[in-house]
XYZ file of C-alpha atoms in Angstrom:
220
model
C 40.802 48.422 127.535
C 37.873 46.242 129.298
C 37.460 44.426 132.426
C 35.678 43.536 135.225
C 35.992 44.770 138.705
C 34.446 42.874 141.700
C 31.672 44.763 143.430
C 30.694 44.897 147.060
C 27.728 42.903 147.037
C 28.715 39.008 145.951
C 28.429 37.735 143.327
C 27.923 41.015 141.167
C 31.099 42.573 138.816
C 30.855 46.219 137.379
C 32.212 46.087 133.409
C 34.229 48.574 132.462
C 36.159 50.043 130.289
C 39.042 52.421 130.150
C 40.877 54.836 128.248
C 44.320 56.982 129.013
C 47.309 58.325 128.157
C 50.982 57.105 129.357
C 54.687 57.861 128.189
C 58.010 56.211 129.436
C 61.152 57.888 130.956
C 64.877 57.249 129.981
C 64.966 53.656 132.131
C 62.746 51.858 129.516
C 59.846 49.245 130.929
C 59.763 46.235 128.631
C 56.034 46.257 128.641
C 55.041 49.593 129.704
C 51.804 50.099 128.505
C 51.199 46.756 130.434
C 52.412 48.520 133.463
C 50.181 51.242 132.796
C 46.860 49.074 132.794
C 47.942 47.182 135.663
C 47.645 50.291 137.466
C 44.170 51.750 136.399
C 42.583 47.812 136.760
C 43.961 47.900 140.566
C 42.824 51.278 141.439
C 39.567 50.712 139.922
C 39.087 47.029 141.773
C 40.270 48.175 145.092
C 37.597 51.279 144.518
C 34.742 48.398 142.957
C 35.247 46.331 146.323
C 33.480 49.250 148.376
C 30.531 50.141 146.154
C 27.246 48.460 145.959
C 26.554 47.358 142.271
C 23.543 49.698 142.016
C 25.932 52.279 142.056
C 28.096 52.591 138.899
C 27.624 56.685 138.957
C 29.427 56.621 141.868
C 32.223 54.271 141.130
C 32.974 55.926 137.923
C 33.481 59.687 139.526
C 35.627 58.479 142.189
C 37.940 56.168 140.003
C 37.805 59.282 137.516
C 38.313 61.604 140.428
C 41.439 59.229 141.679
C 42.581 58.397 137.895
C 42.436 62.155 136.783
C 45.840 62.990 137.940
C 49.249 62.383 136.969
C 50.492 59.341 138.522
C 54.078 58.068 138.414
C 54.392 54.494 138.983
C 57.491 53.073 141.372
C 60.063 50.554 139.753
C 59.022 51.265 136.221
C 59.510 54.154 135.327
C 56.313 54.469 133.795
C 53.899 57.594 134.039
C 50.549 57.585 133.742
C 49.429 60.698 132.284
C 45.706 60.599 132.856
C 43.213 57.911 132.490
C 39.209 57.953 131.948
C 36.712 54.970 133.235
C 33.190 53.821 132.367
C 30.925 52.118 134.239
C 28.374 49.472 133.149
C 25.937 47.045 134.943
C 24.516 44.255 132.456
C 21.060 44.182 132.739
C 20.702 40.977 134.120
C 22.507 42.010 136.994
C 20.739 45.208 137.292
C 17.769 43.055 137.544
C 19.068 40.543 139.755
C 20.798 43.237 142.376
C 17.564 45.224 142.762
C 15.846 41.652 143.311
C 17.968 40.309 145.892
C 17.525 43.974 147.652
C 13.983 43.412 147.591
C 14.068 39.993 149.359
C 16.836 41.495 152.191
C 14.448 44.553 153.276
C 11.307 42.108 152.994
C 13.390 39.483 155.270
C 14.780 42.349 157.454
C 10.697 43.781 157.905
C 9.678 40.655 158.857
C 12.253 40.029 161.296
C 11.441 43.277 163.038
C 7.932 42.272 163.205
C 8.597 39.070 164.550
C 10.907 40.839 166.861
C 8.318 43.170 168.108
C 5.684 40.068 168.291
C 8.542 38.311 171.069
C 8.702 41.553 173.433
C 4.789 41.980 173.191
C 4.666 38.331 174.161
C 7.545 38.762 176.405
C 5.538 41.612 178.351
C 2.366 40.165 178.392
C 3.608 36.952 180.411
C 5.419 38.539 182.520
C 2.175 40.782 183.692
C 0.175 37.604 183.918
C 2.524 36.102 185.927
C 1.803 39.543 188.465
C -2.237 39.046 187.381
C -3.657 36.135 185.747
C -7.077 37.915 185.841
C -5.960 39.625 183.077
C -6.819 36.496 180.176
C -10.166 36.844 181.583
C -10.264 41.200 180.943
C -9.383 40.378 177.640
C -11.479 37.556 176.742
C -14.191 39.929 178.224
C -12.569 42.491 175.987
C -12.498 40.815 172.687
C -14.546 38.193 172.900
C -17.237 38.714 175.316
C -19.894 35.938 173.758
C -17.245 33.455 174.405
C -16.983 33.831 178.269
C -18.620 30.887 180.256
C -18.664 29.541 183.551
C -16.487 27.066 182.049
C -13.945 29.686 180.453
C -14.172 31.376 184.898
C -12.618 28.027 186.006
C -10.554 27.878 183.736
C -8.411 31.204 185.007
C -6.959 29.539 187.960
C -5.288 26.494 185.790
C -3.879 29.506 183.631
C -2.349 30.988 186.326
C -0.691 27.939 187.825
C 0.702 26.747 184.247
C 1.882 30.934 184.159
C 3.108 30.730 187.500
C 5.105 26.898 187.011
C 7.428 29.059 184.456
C 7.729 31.926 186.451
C 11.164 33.732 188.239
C 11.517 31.637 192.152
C 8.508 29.751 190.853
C 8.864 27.639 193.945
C 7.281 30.257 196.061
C 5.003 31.012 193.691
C 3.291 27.663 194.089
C 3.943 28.735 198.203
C 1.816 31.544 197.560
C -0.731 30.003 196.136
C -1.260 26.934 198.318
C -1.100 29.785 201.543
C -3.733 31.982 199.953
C -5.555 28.626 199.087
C -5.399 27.213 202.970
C -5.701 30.762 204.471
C -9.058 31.868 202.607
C -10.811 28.997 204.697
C -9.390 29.824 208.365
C -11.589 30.838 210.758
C -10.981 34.998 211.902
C -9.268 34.321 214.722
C -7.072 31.383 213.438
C -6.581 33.904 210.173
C -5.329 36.238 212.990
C -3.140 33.830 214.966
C -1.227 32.542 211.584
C -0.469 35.891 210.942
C 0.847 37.333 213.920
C 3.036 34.174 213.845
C 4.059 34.911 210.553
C 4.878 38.379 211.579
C 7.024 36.885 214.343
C 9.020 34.705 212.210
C 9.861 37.601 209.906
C 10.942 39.979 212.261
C 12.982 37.078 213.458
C 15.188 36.694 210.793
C 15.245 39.985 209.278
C 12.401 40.335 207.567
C 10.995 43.493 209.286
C 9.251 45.449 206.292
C 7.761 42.375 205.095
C 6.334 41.419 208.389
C 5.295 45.215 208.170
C 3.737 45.008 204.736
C 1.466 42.049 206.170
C 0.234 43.708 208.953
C -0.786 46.726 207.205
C -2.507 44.414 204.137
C -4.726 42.349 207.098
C -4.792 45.441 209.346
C -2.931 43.552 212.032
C -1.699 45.351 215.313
C-alpha cells in the first residue's frame, strides 16, 4: 500500500509505501487486511511526527526496526506477521525543506549578531556613563583628522545627554553641577565646603564616604 505520513517540520509529508504479511485467527475480522494497514499507517505516522523531512533514512529503519516483528493486534484477532516500509521525499519538497533550512540558520545568524551588536552597545554606554572622555579616545582613535575644537566642546553635551539616561540620574546631574560650582571656589572656600560636607556625612551615616572625600582632596 501507499500513503502519506506527516513529518515534523510543517507543512512537509514523507510518501511511502508498504509491504507485509498478515493471517487471521479462529475469531474472524470482517476486514482484516484493513485492520492490518491500519496498524502499519499509525505506527509509521506516530514515528513521521518526530523526524525532520530531510531524514527519510532514518524514518524508514526505525519504522522497519518497530514493524519487523510479529505484532498481534487487540480486539481483532488479527496478526501482523511482518511488514516492510519505504521512504520517499518528492523533490519539490526536498528542495523546498533544504530552502526553508537555509533561511532559519541565516535568520538565526543574524539574530545572534544583532544580539551581540545590543550587549556591545549595552557595555559601551554604560562605561560612558562612568567616562564620557572615552567618545573623544576613540574619535582620536579612529578618526583622528576629524577632531576639532568644535568636536572638544562637544564632549561635555555627550556626557550630560549619557548621564540624563543614566541609573539615579538625579544625582548624576548633582554631580555635575557640584564639580561645575566647586572647580571655581577659592582654596580655602574649596576647603570649608568640604569639611562641611564631611560633617554632614558622618552625620547621617555616611562615614566611608566622608572618608573617601577626604582622602581624594587630601583633607585632614
Amino acid at each position: 500500500m501507499d500513503f502519506t505520513a506527516a513529518s515534523a517540520d510543517e507543512g512537509f509529508r514523507f510518501a511511502v509505501r508498504a509491504d507485509g504479511q498478515w493471517c487471521r485467527s479462529r475469531r474472524r475480522h470482517h476486514d482484516p487486511a484493513a485492520a492490518a494497514s491500519c496498524h502499519v499507517i499509525d505506527e509509521v505516522t506516530r514515528l513521521a511526527a518526530t523526524c525532520p523531512i530531510l531524514a527519510p533514512t532514518e524514518l524508514e529503519h526505525r519504522a522497519n526496526a518497530y514493524l519487523g516483528q510479529t505484532a498481534d493486534l487487540p480486539d481483532t484477532r488479527v496478526r501482523v506477521n511482518w511488514a516492510a516500509v519505504h521512504v520517499h521525499v518528492a523533490p519539490e519538497d526536498l528542495h523546498a525543506a533544504q530552502a526553508r533550512m537555509r533561511l532559519r540558520a541565516r535568520a538565526r545568524a543574524d539574530w545572534e549578531i544583532n544580539q551581540l551588536r545590543v550587549a556591545q552597545l549595552v557595555a559601551y554606554r554604560d562605561q560612558l556613563r562612568e567616562d564620557p572622555t572615552l567618545v573623544l579616545a576613540q574619535l582620536l582613535l579612529e578618526s583622528p583628522e576629524a577632531v576639532s575644537e568644535q568636536t572638544v566642546d562637544i564632549i561635555p553635551l555627550v556626557a550630560e545627554k549619557v548621564a540624563a539616561f543614566a541609573p539615579g540620574a538625579a544625582w548624576v546631574k548633582t554631580a555635575h553641577l557640584l564639580d561645575e560650582s566647586f572647580g571655581k571656589l577659592a582654596p580655602d572656600a574649596k576647603q570649608f565646603v568640604i569639611d562641611r560636607l564631611c560633617t554632614a556625612l558622618t552625620e547621617f551615616g555616611g562615614e566611608v564616604a566622608a572618608q573617601r572625600l577626604k582622602e581624594a582632596h587630601r583633607c585632614q
